[in-house]
Short mmCIF file of N, CA and C in Angstrom, two decimals:
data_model
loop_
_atom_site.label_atom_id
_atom_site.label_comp_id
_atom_site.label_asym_id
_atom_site.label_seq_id
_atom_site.Cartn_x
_atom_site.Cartn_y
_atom_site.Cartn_z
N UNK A 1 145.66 145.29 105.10
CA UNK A 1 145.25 144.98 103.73
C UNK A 1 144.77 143.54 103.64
N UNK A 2 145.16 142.78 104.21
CA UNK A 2 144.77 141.43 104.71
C UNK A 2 143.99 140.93 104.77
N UNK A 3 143.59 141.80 106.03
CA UNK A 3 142.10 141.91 106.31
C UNK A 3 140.90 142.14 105.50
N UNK A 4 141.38 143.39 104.87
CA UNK A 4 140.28 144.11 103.80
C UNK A 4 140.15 142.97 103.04
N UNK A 5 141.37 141.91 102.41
CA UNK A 5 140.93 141.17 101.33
C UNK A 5 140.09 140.33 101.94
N UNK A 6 140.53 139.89 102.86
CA UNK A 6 139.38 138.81 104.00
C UNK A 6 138.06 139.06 103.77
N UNK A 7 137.86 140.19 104.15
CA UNK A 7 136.60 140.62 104.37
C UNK A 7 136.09 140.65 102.95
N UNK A 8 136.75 141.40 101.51
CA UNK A 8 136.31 141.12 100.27
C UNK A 8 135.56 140.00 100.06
N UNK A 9 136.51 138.88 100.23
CA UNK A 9 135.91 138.05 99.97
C UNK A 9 134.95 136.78 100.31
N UNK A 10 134.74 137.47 101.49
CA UNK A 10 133.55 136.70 102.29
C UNK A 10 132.27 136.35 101.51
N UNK A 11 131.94 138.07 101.29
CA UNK A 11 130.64 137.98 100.88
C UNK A 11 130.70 137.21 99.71
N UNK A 12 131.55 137.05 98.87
CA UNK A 12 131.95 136.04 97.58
C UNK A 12 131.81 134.82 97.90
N UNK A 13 132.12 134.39 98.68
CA UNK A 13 131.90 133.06 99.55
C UNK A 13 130.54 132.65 99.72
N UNK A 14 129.92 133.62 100.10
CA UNK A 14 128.52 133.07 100.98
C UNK A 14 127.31 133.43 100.13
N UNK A 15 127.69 133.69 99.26
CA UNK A 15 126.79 134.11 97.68
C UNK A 15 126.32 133.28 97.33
N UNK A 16 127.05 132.24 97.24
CA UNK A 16 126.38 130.48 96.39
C UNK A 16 125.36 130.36 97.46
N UNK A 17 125.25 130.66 99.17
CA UNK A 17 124.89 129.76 99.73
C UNK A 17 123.78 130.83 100.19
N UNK A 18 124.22 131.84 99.70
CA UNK A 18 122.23 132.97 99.56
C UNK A 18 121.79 132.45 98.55
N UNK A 19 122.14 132.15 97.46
CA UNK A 19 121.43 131.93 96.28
C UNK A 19 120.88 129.97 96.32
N UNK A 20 121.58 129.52 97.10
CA UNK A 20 121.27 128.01 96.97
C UNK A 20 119.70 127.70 97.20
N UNK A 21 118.86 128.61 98.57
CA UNK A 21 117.52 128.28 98.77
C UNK A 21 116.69 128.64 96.84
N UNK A 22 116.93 129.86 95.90
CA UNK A 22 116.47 129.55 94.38
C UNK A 22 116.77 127.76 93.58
N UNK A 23 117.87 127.77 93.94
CA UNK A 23 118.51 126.02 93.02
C UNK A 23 116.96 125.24 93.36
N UNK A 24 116.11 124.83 94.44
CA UNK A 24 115.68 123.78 94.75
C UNK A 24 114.17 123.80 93.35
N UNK A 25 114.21 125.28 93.15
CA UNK A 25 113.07 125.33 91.93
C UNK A 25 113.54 124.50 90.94
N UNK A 26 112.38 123.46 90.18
CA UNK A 26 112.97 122.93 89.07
C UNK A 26 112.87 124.08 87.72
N UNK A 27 113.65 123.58 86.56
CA UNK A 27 113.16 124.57 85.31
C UNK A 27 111.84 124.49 84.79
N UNK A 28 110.65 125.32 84.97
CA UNK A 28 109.57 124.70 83.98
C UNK A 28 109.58 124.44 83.00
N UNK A 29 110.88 124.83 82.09
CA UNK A 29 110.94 124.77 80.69
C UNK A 29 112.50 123.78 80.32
N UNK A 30 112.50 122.67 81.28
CA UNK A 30 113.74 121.74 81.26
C UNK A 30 112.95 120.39 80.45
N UNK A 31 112.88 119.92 79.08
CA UNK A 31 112.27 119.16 78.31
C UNK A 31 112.48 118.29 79.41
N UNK A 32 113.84 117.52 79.74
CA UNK A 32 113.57 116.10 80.41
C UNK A 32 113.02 115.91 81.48
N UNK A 33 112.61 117.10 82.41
CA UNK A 33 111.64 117.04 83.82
C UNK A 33 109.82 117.60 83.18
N UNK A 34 109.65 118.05 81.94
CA UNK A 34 107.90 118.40 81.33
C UNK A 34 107.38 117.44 82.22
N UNK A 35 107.59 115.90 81.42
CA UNK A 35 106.74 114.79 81.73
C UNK A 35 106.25 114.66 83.51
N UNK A 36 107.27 114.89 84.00
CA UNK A 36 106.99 114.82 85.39
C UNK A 36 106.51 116.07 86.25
N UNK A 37 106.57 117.59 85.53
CA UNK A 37 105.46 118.54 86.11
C UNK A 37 104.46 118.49 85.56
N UNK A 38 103.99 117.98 84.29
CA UNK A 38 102.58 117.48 83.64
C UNK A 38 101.97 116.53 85.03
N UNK A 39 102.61 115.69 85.04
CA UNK A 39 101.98 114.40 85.81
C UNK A 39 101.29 115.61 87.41
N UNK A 40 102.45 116.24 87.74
CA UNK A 40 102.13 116.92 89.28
C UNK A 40 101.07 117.60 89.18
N UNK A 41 101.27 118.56 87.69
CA UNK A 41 100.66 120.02 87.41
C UNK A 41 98.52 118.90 87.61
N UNK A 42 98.82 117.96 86.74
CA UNK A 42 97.78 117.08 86.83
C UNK A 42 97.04 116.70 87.90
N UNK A 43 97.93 116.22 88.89
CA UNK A 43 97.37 115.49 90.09
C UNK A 43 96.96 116.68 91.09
N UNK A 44 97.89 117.51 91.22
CA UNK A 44 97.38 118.82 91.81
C UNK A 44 96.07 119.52 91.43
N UNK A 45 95.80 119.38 90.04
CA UNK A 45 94.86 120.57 89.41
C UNK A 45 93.51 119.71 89.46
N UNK A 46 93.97 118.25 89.26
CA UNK A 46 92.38 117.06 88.78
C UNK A 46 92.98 116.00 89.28
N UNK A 47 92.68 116.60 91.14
CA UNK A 47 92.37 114.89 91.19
C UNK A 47 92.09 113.71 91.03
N UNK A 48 90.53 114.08 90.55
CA UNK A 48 89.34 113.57 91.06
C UNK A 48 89.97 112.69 89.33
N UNK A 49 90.70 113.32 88.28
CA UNK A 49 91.09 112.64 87.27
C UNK A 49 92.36 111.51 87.47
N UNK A 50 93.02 111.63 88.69
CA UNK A 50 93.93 111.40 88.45
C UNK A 50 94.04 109.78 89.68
N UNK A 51 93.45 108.96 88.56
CA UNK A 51 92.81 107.33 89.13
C UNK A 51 94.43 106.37 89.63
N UNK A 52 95.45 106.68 88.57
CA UNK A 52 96.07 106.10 88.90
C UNK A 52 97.83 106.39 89.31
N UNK A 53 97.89 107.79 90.38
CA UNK A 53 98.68 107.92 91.11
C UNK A 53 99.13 107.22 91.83
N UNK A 54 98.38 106.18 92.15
CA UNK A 54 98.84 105.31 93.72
C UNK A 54 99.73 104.49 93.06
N UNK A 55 99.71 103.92 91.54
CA UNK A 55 100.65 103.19 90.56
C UNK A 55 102.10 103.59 90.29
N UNK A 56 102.25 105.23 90.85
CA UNK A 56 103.81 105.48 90.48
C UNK A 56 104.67 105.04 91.26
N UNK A 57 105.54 104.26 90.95
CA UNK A 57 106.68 103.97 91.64
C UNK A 57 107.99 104.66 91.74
N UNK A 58 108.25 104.58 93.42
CA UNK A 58 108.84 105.35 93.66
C UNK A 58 110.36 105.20 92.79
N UNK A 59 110.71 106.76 92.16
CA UNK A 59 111.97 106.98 91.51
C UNK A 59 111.82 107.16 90.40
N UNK A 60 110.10 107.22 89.75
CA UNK A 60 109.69 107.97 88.70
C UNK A 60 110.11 109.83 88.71
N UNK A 61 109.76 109.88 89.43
CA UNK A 61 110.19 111.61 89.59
C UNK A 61 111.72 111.65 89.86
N UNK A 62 112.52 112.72 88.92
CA UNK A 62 113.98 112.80 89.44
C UNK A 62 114.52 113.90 89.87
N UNK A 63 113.74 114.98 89.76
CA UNK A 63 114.05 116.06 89.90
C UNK A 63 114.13 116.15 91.70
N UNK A 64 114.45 116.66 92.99
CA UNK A 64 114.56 116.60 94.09
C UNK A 64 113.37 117.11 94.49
N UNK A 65 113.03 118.59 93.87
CA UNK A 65 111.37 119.17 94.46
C UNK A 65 110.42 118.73 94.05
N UNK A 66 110.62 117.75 92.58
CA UNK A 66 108.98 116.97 92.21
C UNK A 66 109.26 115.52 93.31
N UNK A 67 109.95 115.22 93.75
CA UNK A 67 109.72 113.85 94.79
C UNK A 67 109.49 114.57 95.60
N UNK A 68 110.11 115.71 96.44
CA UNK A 68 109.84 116.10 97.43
C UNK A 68 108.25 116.10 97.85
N UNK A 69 107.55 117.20 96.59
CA UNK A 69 106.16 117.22 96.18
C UNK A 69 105.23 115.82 96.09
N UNK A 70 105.75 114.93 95.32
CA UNK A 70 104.81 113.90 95.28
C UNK A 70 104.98 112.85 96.49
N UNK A 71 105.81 113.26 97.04
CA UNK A 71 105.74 112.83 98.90
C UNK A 71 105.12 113.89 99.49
N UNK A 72 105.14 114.86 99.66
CA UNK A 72 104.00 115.69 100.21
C UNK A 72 102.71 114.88 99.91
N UNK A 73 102.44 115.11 98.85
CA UNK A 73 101.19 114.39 98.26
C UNK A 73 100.71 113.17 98.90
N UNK A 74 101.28 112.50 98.79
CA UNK A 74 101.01 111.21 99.51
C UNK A 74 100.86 110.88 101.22
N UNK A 75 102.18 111.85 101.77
CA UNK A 75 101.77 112.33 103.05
C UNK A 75 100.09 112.70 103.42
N UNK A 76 99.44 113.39 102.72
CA UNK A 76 98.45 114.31 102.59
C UNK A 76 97.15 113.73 102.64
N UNK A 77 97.76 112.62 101.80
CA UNK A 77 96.50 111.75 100.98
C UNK A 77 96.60 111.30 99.81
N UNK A 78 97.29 110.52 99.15
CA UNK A 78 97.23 110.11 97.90
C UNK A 78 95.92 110.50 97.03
N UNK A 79 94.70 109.83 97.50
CA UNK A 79 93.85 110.19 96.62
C UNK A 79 92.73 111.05 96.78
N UNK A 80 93.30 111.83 97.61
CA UNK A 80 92.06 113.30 98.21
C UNK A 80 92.73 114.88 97.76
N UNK A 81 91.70 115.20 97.71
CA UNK A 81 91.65 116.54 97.56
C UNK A 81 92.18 117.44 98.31
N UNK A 82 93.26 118.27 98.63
CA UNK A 82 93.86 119.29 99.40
C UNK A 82 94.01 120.64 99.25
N UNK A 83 94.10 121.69 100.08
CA UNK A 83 94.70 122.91 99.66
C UNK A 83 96.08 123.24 100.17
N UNK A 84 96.60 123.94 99.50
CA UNK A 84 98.01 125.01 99.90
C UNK A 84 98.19 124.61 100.98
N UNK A 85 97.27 125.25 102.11
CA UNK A 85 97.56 125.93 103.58
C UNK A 85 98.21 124.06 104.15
N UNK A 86 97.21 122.84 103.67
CA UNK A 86 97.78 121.89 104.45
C UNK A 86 99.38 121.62 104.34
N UNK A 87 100.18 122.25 103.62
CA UNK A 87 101.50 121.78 103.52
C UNK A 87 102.25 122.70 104.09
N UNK A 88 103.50 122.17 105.00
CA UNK A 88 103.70 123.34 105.99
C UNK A 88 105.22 123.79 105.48
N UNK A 89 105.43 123.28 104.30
CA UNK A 89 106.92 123.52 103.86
C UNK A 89 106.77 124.44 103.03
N UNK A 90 107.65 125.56 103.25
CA UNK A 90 107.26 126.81 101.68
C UNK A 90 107.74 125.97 100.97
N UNK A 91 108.43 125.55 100.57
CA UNK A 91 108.82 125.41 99.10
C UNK A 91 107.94 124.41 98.71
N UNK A 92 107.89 123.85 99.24
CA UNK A 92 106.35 122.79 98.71
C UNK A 92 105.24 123.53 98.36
N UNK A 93 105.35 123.81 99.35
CA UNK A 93 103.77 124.92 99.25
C UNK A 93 103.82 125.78 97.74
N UNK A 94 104.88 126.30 97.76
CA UNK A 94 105.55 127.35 96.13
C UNK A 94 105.32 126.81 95.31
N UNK A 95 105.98 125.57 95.29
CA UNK A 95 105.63 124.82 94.04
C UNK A 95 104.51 124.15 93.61
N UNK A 96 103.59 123.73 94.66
CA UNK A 96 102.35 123.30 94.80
C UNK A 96 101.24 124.05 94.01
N UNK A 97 101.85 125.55 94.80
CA UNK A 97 100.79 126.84 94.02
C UNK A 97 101.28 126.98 92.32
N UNK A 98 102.33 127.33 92.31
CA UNK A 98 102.73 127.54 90.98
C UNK A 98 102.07 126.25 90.48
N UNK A 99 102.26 124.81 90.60
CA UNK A 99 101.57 124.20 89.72
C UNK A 99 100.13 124.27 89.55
N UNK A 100 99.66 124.76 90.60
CA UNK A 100 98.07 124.68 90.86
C UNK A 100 97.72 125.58 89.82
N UNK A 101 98.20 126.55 89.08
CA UNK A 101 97.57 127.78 88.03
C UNK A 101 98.39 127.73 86.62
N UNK A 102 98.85 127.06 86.80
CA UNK A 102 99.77 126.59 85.48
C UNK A 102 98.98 125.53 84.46
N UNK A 103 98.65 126.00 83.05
CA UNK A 103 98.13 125.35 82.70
C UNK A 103 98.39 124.01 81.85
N UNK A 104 97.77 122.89 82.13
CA UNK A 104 98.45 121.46 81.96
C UNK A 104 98.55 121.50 79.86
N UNK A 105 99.57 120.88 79.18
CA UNK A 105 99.88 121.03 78.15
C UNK A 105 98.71 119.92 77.36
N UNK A 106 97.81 120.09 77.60
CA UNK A 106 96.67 119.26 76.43
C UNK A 106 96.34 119.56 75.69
N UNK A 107 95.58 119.01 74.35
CA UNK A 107 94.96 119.44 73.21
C UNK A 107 93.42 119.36 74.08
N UNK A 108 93.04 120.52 74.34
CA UNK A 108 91.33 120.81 74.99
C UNK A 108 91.30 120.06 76.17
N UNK A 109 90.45 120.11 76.86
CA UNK A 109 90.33 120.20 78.33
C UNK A 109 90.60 118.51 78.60
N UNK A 110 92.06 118.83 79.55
CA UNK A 110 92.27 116.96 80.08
C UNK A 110 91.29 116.16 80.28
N UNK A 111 91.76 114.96 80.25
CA UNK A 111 90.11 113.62 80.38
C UNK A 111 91.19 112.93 81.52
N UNK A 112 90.48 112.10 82.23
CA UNK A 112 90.85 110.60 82.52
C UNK A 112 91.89 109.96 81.79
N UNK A 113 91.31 109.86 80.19
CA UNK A 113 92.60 108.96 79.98
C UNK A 113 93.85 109.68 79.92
N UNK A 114 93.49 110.95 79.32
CA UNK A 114 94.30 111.79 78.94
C UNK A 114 95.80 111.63 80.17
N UNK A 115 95.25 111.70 81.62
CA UNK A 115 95.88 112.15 82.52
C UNK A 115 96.72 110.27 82.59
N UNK A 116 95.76 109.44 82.59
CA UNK A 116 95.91 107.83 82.59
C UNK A 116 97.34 108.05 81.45
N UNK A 117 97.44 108.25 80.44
CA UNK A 117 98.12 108.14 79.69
C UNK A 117 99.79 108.97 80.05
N UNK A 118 99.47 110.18 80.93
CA UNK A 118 100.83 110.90 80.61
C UNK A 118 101.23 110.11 82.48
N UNK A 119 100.43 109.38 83.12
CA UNK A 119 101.35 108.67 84.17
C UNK A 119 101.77 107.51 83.80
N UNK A 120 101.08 106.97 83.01
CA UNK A 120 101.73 105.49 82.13
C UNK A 120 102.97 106.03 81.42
N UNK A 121 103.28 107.09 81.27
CA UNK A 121 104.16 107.26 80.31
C UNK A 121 105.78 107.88 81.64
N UNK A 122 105.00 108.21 82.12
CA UNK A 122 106.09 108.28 83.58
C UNK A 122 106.90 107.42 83.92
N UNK A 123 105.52 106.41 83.99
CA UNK A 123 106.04 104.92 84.63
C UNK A 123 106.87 104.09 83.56
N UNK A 124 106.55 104.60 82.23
CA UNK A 124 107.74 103.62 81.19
C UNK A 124 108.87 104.31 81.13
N UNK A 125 108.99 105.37 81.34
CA UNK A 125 110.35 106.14 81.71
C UNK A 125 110.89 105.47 82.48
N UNK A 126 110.21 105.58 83.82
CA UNK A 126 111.37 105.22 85.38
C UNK A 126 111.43 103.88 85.49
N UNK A 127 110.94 102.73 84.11
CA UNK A 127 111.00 101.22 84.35
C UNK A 127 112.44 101.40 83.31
N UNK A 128 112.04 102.37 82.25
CA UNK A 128 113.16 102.17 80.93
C UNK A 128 114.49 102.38 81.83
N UNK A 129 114.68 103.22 82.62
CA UNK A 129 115.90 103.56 83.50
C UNK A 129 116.10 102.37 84.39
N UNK A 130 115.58 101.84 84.86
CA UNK A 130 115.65 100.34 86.03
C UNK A 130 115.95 99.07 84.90
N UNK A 131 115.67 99.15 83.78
CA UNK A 131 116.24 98.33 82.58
C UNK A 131 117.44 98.77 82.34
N UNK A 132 117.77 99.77 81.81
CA UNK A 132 119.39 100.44 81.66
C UNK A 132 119.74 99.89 82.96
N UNK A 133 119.63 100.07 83.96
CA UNK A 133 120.49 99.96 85.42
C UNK A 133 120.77 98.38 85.31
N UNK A 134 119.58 97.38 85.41
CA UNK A 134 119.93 96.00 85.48
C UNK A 134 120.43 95.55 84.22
N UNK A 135 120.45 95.73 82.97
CA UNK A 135 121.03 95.65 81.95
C UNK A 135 122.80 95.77 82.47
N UNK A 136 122.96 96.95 83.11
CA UNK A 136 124.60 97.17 83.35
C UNK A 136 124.67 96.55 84.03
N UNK A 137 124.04 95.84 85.17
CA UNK A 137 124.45 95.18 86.14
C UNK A 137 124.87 93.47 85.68
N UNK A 138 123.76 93.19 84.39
CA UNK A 138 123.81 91.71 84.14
C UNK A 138 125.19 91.67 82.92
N UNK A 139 125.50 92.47 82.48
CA UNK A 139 126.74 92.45 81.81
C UNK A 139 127.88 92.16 82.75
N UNK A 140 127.66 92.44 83.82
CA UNK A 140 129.15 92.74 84.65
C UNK A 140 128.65 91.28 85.28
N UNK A 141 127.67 90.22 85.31
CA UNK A 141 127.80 89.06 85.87
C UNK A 141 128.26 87.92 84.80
N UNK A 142 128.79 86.92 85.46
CA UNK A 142 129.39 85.94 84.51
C UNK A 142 128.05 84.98 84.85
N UNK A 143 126.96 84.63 83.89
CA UNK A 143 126.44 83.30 83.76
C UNK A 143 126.75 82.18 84.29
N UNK A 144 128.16 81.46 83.71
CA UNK A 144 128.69 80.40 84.54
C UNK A 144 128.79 80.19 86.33
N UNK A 145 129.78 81.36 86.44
CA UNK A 145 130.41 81.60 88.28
C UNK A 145 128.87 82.32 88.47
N UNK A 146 128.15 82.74 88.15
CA UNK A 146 126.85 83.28 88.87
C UNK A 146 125.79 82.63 88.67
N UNK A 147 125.01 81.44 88.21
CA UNK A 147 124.04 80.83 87.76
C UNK A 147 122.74 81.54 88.19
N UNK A 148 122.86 81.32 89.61
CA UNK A 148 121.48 81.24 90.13
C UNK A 148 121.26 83.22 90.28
N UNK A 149 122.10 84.05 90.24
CA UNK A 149 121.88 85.30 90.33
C UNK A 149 121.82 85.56 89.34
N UNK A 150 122.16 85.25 88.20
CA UNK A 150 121.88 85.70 86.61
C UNK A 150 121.07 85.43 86.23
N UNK A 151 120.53 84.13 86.81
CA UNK A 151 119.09 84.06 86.38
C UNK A 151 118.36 84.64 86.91
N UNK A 152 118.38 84.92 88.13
CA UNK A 152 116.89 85.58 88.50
C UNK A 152 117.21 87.32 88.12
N UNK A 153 118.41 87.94 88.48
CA UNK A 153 118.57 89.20 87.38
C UNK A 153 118.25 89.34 85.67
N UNK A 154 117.98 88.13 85.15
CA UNK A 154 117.52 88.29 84.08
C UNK A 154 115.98 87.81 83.90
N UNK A 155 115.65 87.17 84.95
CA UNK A 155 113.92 87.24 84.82
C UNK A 155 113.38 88.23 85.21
N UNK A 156 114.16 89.54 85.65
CA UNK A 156 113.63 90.43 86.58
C UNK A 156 113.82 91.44 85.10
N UNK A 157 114.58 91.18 84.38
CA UNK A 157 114.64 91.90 83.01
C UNK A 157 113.86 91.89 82.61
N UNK A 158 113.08 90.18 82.30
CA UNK A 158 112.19 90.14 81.13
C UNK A 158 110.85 90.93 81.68
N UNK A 159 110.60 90.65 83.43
CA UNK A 159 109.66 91.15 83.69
C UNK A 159 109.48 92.79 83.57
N UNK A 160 110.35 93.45 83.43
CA UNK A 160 110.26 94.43 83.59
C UNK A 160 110.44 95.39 81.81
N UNK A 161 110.90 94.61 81.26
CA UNK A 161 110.29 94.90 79.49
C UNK A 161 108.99 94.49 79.06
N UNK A 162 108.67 93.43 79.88
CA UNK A 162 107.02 93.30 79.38
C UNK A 162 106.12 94.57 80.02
N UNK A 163 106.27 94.49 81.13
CA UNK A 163 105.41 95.97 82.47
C UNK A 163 105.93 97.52 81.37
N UNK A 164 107.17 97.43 80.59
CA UNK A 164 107.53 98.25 79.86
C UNK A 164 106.36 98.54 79.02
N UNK A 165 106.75 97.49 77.91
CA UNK A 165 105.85 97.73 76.50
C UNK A 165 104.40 97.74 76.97
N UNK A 166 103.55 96.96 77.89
CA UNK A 166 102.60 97.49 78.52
C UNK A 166 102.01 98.85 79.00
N UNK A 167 103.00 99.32 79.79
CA UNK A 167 102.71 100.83 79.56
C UNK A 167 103.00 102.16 78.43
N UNK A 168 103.81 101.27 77.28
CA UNK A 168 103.79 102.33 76.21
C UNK A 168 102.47 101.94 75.61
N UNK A 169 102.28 101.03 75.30
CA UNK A 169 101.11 100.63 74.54
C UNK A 169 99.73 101.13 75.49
N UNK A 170 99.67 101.64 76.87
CA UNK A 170 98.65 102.46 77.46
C UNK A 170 99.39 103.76 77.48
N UNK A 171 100.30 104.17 77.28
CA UNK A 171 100.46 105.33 77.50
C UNK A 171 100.07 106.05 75.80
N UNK A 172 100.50 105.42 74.92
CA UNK A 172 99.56 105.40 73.23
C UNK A 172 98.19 105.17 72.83
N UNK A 173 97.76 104.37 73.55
CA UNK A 173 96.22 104.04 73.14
C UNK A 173 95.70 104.50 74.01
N UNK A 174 96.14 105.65 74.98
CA UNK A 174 95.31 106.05 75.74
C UNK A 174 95.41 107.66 75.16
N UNK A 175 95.98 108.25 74.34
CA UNK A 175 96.23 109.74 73.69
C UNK A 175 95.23 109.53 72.24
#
């Protein structure tokens, strides 16, 4: 009887880890990852629109298969044109295709800026998060006992709220 339960519950066991190769899909319909399959669904579908990819910095994408993807990408060619067949990873490849026929969320057919605008808006995301991060970090330093590291952790603030409001103000005047 032991046994039998043994054996029951194996296959219970190894269930998560059949089903784990599905997990690596992101949700298409997860609001806080849109912004960042817009940006892919984009660069995949209109290149030839998409001027300022080489500008994302890395840790804009959070999801594991959109970095995975926009390292493919870059592997590939940042700013060239590719198909499917060059990527030798299915799941890249899966997701690559699925974005390739998926249609990008615009009011009438994307432009330049259009596309200019929803990677500026990427990039004020993944700076707004590197502000939260050094923000927690400069609280936990003492000014006095830290002089010379508080200061330059807090010029690295200011620089990085100005590069902020810069890209909201293109990621707005460019819609």
């Amino acid at each position: 009887v032991a046994q039998g339960a043994r054996n029951f519950t194996a296959p219970q066991e190894s269930a998560p880890e059949a089903s784990a190769p599905q997990d690596w899909r992101p949700d298409p319909l997860e609001p806080r990852l849109m912004l960042e399959r817009e940006v892919l669904k984009a660069r995949v579908q209109l290149p030839a629109l998409m001027t300022t990819w080489t500008s994302i910095e890395d840790g804009s994408f959070t999801h594991p298969a959109y970095k995975a993807l926009a390292a493919t990408i870059n592997s590939l060619g940042a700013t060239r044109s590719f198909a499917s067949e060059e990527i030798t990873d299915p799941q890249m490849k899966a997701l690559f295709t699925e974005l390739s026929v998926e249609p990008i969320r615009a009011d009438g057919k994307p432009t330049e800026t259009y596309v200019a605008s929803i990677v500026a808006r990427l990039r004020e995301v993944a700076i707004s998060r590197s502000i939260a991060d050094l923000k927690s970090s400069l609280q936990r330093l003492n000014p006095v006992e830290n002089e010379i590291e508080y200061n330059a952790a807090f010029a690295q603030l200011v620089a990085l709220e100005s590069a902020r409001r810069s890209l909201h103000d293109l990621a707005l005047g460019s819609l």
